[in-house]
XYZ file of C-alpha atoms in Angstrom:
412
model
C 112.425 125.736 140.653
C 111.088 122.510 139.085
C 113.513 120.825 136.703
C 112.340 120.820 133.085
C 111.419 117.368 131.789
C 113.790 116.028 129.125
C 112.259 115.699 125.682
C 111.675 111.968 124.925
C 113.447 111.911 121.580
C 113.726 108.134 121.181
C 110.100 107.344 122.017
C 108.679 110.200 119.983
C 111.045 109.132 117.207
C 109.528 105.648 117.310
C 106.057 107.182 117.049
C 107.376 109.179 114.093
C 108.540 105.955 112.435
C 105.196 104.265 113.148
C 103.231 106.949 111.317
C 105.862 106.873 108.562
C 105.287 103.143 108.098
C 101.550 103.736 108.146
C 101.762 106.034 105.152
C 104.374 103.963 103.395
C 102.182 100.872 103.558
C 99.012 102.613 102.460
C 100.651 104.510 99.594
C 102.524 101.680 97.905
C 99.293 100.890 96.065
C 98.682 104.475 94.970
C 102.178 104.673 93.456
C 101.827 101.352 91.668
C 98.161 101.892 90.772
C 98.710 102.733 87.081
C 100.603 99.445 86.539
C 98.410 97.246 88.753
C 95.156 98.662 87.379
C 96.347 97.999 83.836
C 97.512 94.489 84.788
C 94.178 93.524 86.339
C 92.003 95.576 83.956
C 90.626 97.811 86.739
C 88.876 101.115 85.897
C 89.075 104.315 87.953
C 85.590 103.588 89.259
C 86.604 100.068 90.328
C 89.776 101.490 91.849
C 87.644 103.857 93.903
C 85.906 100.757 95.359
C 89.285 99.274 96.326
C 90.292 102.520 98.018
C 86.874 102.545 99.678
C 87.578 99.120 101.212
C 90.618 100.536 103.009
C 88.738 103.620 104.113
C 85.810 101.570 105.421
C 87.879 99.447 107.794
C 90.228 102.309 108.657
C 87.285 104.496 109.585
C 85.652 101.878 111.779
C 88.928 101.102 113.538
C 89.821 104.759 114.057
C 87.075 104.986 116.662
C 87.460 101.499 118.145
C 91.254 101.711 117.949
C 91.311 104.929 119.927
C 89.067 103.333 122.550
C 91.464 100.367 122.669
C 94.516 102.597 123.091
C 92.930 104.436 126.030
C 92.412 101.108 127.790
C 95.429 99.001 126.801
C 97.927 101.843 126.737
C 100.042 103.160 123.901
C 102.763 100.493 124.004
C 100.588 97.382 123.773
C 97.882 98.944 121.630
C 100.297 100.260 119.014
C 102.143 96.930 118.915
C 98.909 95.120 118.034
C 97.912 97.749 115.491
C 101.219 97.847 113.639
C 101.649 94.077 113.694
C 98.245 93.569 112.035
C 98.722 96.146 109.314
C 102.262 94.975 108.517
C 100.970 91.448 107.934
C 98.186 92.852 105.755
C 100.663 94.921 103.752
C 102.773 91.842 103.048
C 99.596 89.969 102.017
C 99.180 92.363 99.055
C 102.061 90.495 97.424
C 99.859 87.425 96.937
C 96.667 88.926 95.429
C 95.512 87.697 92.012
C 92.611 90.008 91.134
C 90.770 93.175 92.106
C 88.591 91.449 94.688
C 91.560 89.987 96.567
C 93.236 93.400 96.386
C 90.187 94.986 98.009
C 90.272 92.362 100.796
C 93.940 93.076 101.448
C 93.190 96.801 101.575
C 90.383 96.170 104.061
C 92.774 94.261 106.337
C 95.359 97.042 106.038
C 92.845 99.647 107.142
C 91.731 97.458 110.034
C 95.268 97.480 111.415
C 96.079 101.110 110.690
C 92.993 102.586 112.337
C 94.604 102.886 115.788
C 97.880 104.380 114.569
C 97.160 108.096 114.808
C 95.127 107.921 118.030
C 98.094 106.050 119.550
C 100.689 108.456 118.151
C 98.773 111.507 119.361
C 98.182 110.106 122.834
C 101.776 108.894 123.030
C 103.058 112.382 122.207
C 100.906 113.808 125.025
C 101.824 111.161 127.604
C 105.567 110.951 127.054
C 106.281 114.705 126.797
C 106.013 117.716 129.094
C 103.020 120.080 128.665
C 105.177 122.843 127.148
C 106.474 120.446 124.449
C 103.245 118.749 123.403
C 102.578 120.590 120.148
C 106.176 119.928 119.095
C 105.929 116.250 120.118
C 102.606 115.884 118.312
C 104.057 117.482 115.186
C 106.978 115.052 115.200
C 104.816 112.003 115.944
C 102.330 112.635 113.155
C 105.051 114.135 110.939
C 106.303 110.641 110.245
C 103.314 110.239 107.962
C 104.793 112.824 105.652
C 108.211 111.130 105.741
C 106.513 107.902 104.733
C 104.806 109.730 101.898
C 108.135 111.297 100.856
C 110.033 108.002 100.831
C 107.276 105.871 99.334
C 107.407 107.068 95.688
C 111.151 106.619 95.013
C 111.434 103.575 97.295
C 108.405 101.873 95.766
C 109.552 102.525 92.219
C 113.034 101.216 93.060
C 111.670 98.060 94.700
C 109.150 97.491 91.909
C 111.840 97.777 89.233
C 114.158 95.416 91.108
C 111.737 92.920 92.714
C 108.417 93.524 90.983
C 105.336 95.150 92.519
C 104.684 92.097 94.693
C 108.149 92.364 96.202
C 107.522 96.029 97.029
C 104.491 95.095 99.152
C 106.308 92.226 100.865
C 109.298 94.342 101.885
C 107.112 97.153 103.235
C 105.358 94.634 105.495
C 108.647 93.234 106.793
C 109.779 96.730 107.810
C 106.767 96.951 110.133
C 107.629 93.667 111.831
C 111.140 95.002 112.482
C 109.657 98.164 114.039
C 107.513 96.060 116.390
C 110.584 94.223 117.666
C 112.435 97.466 118.466
C 109.332 99.024 120.074
C 108.707 96.024 122.335
C 112.336 95.738 123.487
C 113.389 99.351 123.991
C 110.301 101.491 124.782
C 108.882 101.550 128.304
C 105.130 101.877 128.994
C 103.831 105.454 129.171
C 104.443 107.211 132.513
C 100.705 107.626 133.078
C 98.235 104.832 133.840
C 94.809 106.234 133.068
C 93.772 103.496 130.689
C 90.949 101.601 132.379
C 89.984 103.779 135.326
C 89.206 107.164 133.784
C 88.455 106.554 130.097
C 84.878 107.530 129.271
C 82.241 105.930 127.096
C 81.565 107.385 123.663
C 78.138 108.489 124.836
C 79.777 110.650 127.497
C 82.407 111.938 125.083
C 79.812 113.097 122.565
C 78.337 115.346 125.254
C 81.629 117.246 125.577
C 81.265 120.948 124.643
C 82.722 121.683 121.224
C 83.282 118.089 120.126
C 80.513 118.066 117.520
C 81.970 121.171 115.863
C 85.430 119.549 115.816
C 83.952 116.432 114.236
C 82.185 118.527 111.610
C 85.438 120.325 110.819
C 87.238 117.041 110.214
C 84.357 115.784 108.070
C 84.914 118.814 105.869
C 88.717 118.867 105.516
C 89.774 115.188 105.587
C 88.582 114.320 102.044
C 91.181 116.714 100.622
C 94.039 114.783 102.176
C 92.578 111.430 101.084
C 92.409 112.825 97.555
C 96.037 113.954 97.590
C 97.184 110.674 99.110
C 95.373 108.223 96.813
C 94.677 110.030 93.548
C 97.621 112.289 92.632
C 99.597 109.504 90.880
C 96.512 108.820 88.774
C 96.217 112.539 88.002
C 99.855 112.739 86.911
C 99.496 109.584 84.815
C 96.063 110.209 83.282
C 96.054 113.957 82.664
C 99.767 114.782 82.495
C 100.876 111.529 80.782
C 103.825 110.962 83.109
C 105.483 107.511 83.304
C 105.771 105.639 86.599
C 109.414 106.562 87.203
C 108.737 110.277 86.703
C 105.767 110.097 89.066
C 108.030 108.504 91.649
C 110.557 111.305 91.168
C 107.942 114.041 91.731
C 105.276 112.698 94.086
C 107.481 112.931 97.191
C 107.968 116.702 96.915
C 104.548 117.831 98.253
C 104.823 115.368 101.129
C 108.267 116.666 102.054
C 106.628 120.060 102.512
C 103.986 118.372 104.668
C 106.644 116.843 106.910
C 108.504 120.123 107.340
C 105.361 122.055 108.229
C 104.108 119.425 110.680
C 107.302 119.428 112.719
C 108.205 123.095 112.693
C 104.667 124.456 113.000
C 104.319 122.464 116.230
C 107.460 124.104 117.613
C 106.271 127.553 116.546
C 102.915 126.946 118.212
C 104.633 126.044 121.496
C 106.607 129.306 121.302
C 103.503 131.391 120.573
C 101.605 129.647 123.364
C 103.973 131.158 125.909
C 102.824 134.673 125.050
C 99.229 134.345 123.876
C 97.961 131.073 125.372
C 97.736 127.607 123.859
C 94.234 127.817 122.387
C 94.721 131.264 120.849
C 98.079 130.259 119.343
C 96.613 127.188 117.681
C 93.652 129.148 116.396
C 96.050 131.661 114.821
C 98.016 128.871 113.143
C 94.829 127.276 111.819
C 93.789 130.607 110.287
C 97.143 130.925 108.518
C 96.808 127.401 107.133
C 93.247 127.968 105.925
C 94.331 131.156 104.131
C 96.927 129.229 102.099
C 94.741 126.313 100.951
C 92.851 128.022 98.075
C 96.077 127.539 96.084
C 94.766 124.019 95.424
C 92.413 125.556 92.860
C 95.376 126.162 90.600
C 96.879 122.658 90.737
C 94.344 121.206 88.316
C 94.510 124.080 85.841
C 98.123 125.241 85.500
C 99.864 124.134 82.354
C 103.308 123.126 83.571
C 104.189 120.133 85.730
C 106.485 122.130 88.082
C 103.706 124.673 88.702
C 101.207 121.908 89.483
C 103.650 120.244 91.894
C 104.300 123.651 93.470
C 100.594 124.257 94.082
C 100.166 120.789 95.567
C 103.206 121.372 97.773
C 101.707 124.576 99.166
C 98.427 122.799 99.888
C 100.159 120.029 101.837
C 102.384 122.564 103.611
C 99.202 124.236 104.819
C 97.680 120.876 105.735
C 100.703 120.090 107.907
C 100.170 123.292 109.880
C 96.469 122.551 110.062
C 96.487 118.919 111.222
C 99.233 119.459 113.824
C 97.354 122.306 115.466
C 93.957 120.673 115.049
C 95.046 117.532 116.922
C 96.833 119.565 119.602
C 93.724 121.703 120.044
C 91.662 118.561 120.648
C 93.837 117.871 123.701
C 93.405 121.454 124.936
C 89.633 121.545 124.622
C 88.652 118.022 125.679
C 89.596 115.576 128.489
C 93.202 114.459 128.064
C 92.585 111.024 129.602
C 90.319 110.231 126.617
C 92.660 111.692 124.014
C 93.027 108.563 121.871
C 89.281 107.912 121.879
C 88.513 111.486 120.853
C 91.188 111.560 118.143
C 89.809 108.214 116.958
C 86.322 109.695 116.732
C 87.592 112.566 114.622
C 89.446 110.070 112.429
C 86.291 108.002 112.025
C 84.295 111.026 110.926
C 87.063 112.070 108.549
C 87.181 108.543 107.181
C 83.439 108.547 106.519
C 83.849 111.777 104.594
C 86.806 110.250 102.757
C 84.755 107.207 101.761
C 81.950 109.364 100.428
C 84.357 111.586 98.513
C 86.221 108.581 97.064
C 83.024 107.167 95.585
C 82.364 110.586 94.047
C 85.900 111.226 92.768
C 86.167 108.012 90.711
C 83.088 108.609 88.520
C 83.824 112.354 88.356
C 87.297 111.722 86.965
C 86.018 109.100 84.505
C 83.307 111.462 83.220
C 85.034 114.851 83.431
C 88.548 115.368 84.792
C 90.416 116.088 88.020
C 89.762 119.841 87.710
C 86.455 119.875 89.674
C 88.091 117.943 92.531
C 90.964 120.415 92.791
C 88.489 123.298 92.704
C 86.479 121.978 95.635
C 89.597 121.156 97.654
C 90.513 124.844 97.661
C 87.522 125.971 99.714
C 87.032 123.376 102.443
C 89.677 124.488 104.950
C 88.232 127.994 105.380
C 84.886 126.313 106.050
C 86.517 123.976 108.567
C 88.107 126.969 110.308
C 84.652 128.366 111.002
C 83.648 125.093 112.688
C 86.847 125.028 114.782
C 86.125 128.577 115.943
C 82.646 127.497 117.015
C 84.180 124.550 118.897
C 86.510 126.877 120.787
C 83.651 129.178 121.696
C 81.538 126.255 122.922
C 84.351 124.985 125.145
C 85.094 128.527 126.296
C 81.510 129.049 127.443
C 81.390 125.660 129.163
C 84.647 126.144 131.069
C 84.403 129.930 131.572
C 87.974 130.331 130.272
C 89.149 133.149 127.988
C 90.281 132.116 124.527
C 93.694 133.683 125.172
C 94.117 132.074 128.577
C 96.084 129.092 129.823
C 95.712 125.724 128.095
C 92.503 123.933 129.031
C 93.135 120.613 130.830
C 96.874 121.258 131.018
C 96.894 120.130 134.633
C 95.312 116.788 133.755
C 98.111 115.769 131.443
C 101.189 116.526 133.476
């Protein structure tokens, strides 16, 4: 009997910390936005342009960064990515106006684009096939930890060192991570970087990929909205001060972290009885059924009820994104995992950019209520597209939807 491969806790833990730093660095601005926007005289519409600058570079680098990871490998590629965005995060401490802030955000997105393709591929490469949903959930679950820690940590640093000090310290944390990663983590046990990675033209011909891309185009704007705009919602429409926002904003993201980690483990358990693809499809359906609760977040009268609705939405998103990214590995060639995840991130980023430019003027003219209303219907729509992707891959590979994981033999 073959000995079961030990779970790579330290390496996956480092991937967890990388995605945590990614969200910490990108969310410092959203937490401090009410103060910084007032300081520089920036409107919600102008703020949407600053957010757009991050999304533009992040989107472009999601695709190119994934391509880079597949060729350079996870260790080197993630070192370059995190080093660049940490320097960019620290550079926010020196901006003097809205234009310089937008430039700093653009540089941050340029560095962060490769993070999730690297984390997803790293989870696949360093772990055994039967642990990959769990490893993926942990690796990307760091993003939620970063979102949980960012509000109280940012408020504490801003009170003690000013908002510029908060940005500087967040950048220094990334440099420390790079040092630990370089010294203690070995290269991935597979070496498929340059010899088997495909061109994007070939990848786009893969059965089911276009449906997966369309699904991400539909659901990603909701997460961008929750990540960048909720502090503004709590400040503008609920009249909460910065410290109170910091005390509340972490709660929905804690639910995200919990669901990302434990839904991955549950999926691995279900996969043993019903097959990997069918298990992930079931989990995606459960997540999509929960998300209409977002309708209520913009309308309920009490702050605790609004936070509760947002927490349920992000709990569902954690289930969704963990199983969506794991399903990508099941349906499409594992040796191109980072490139494919990068493509989905690029498409989601494009949708996020479009939605950001719509949200700013909508909020200035109306309120946040229409945005919450729309966010409650997109995941059920995305589920339809994922189902079509599974059926396309099923027809192409002549495999039953409840069968063994597609491409499982390529990744072991």
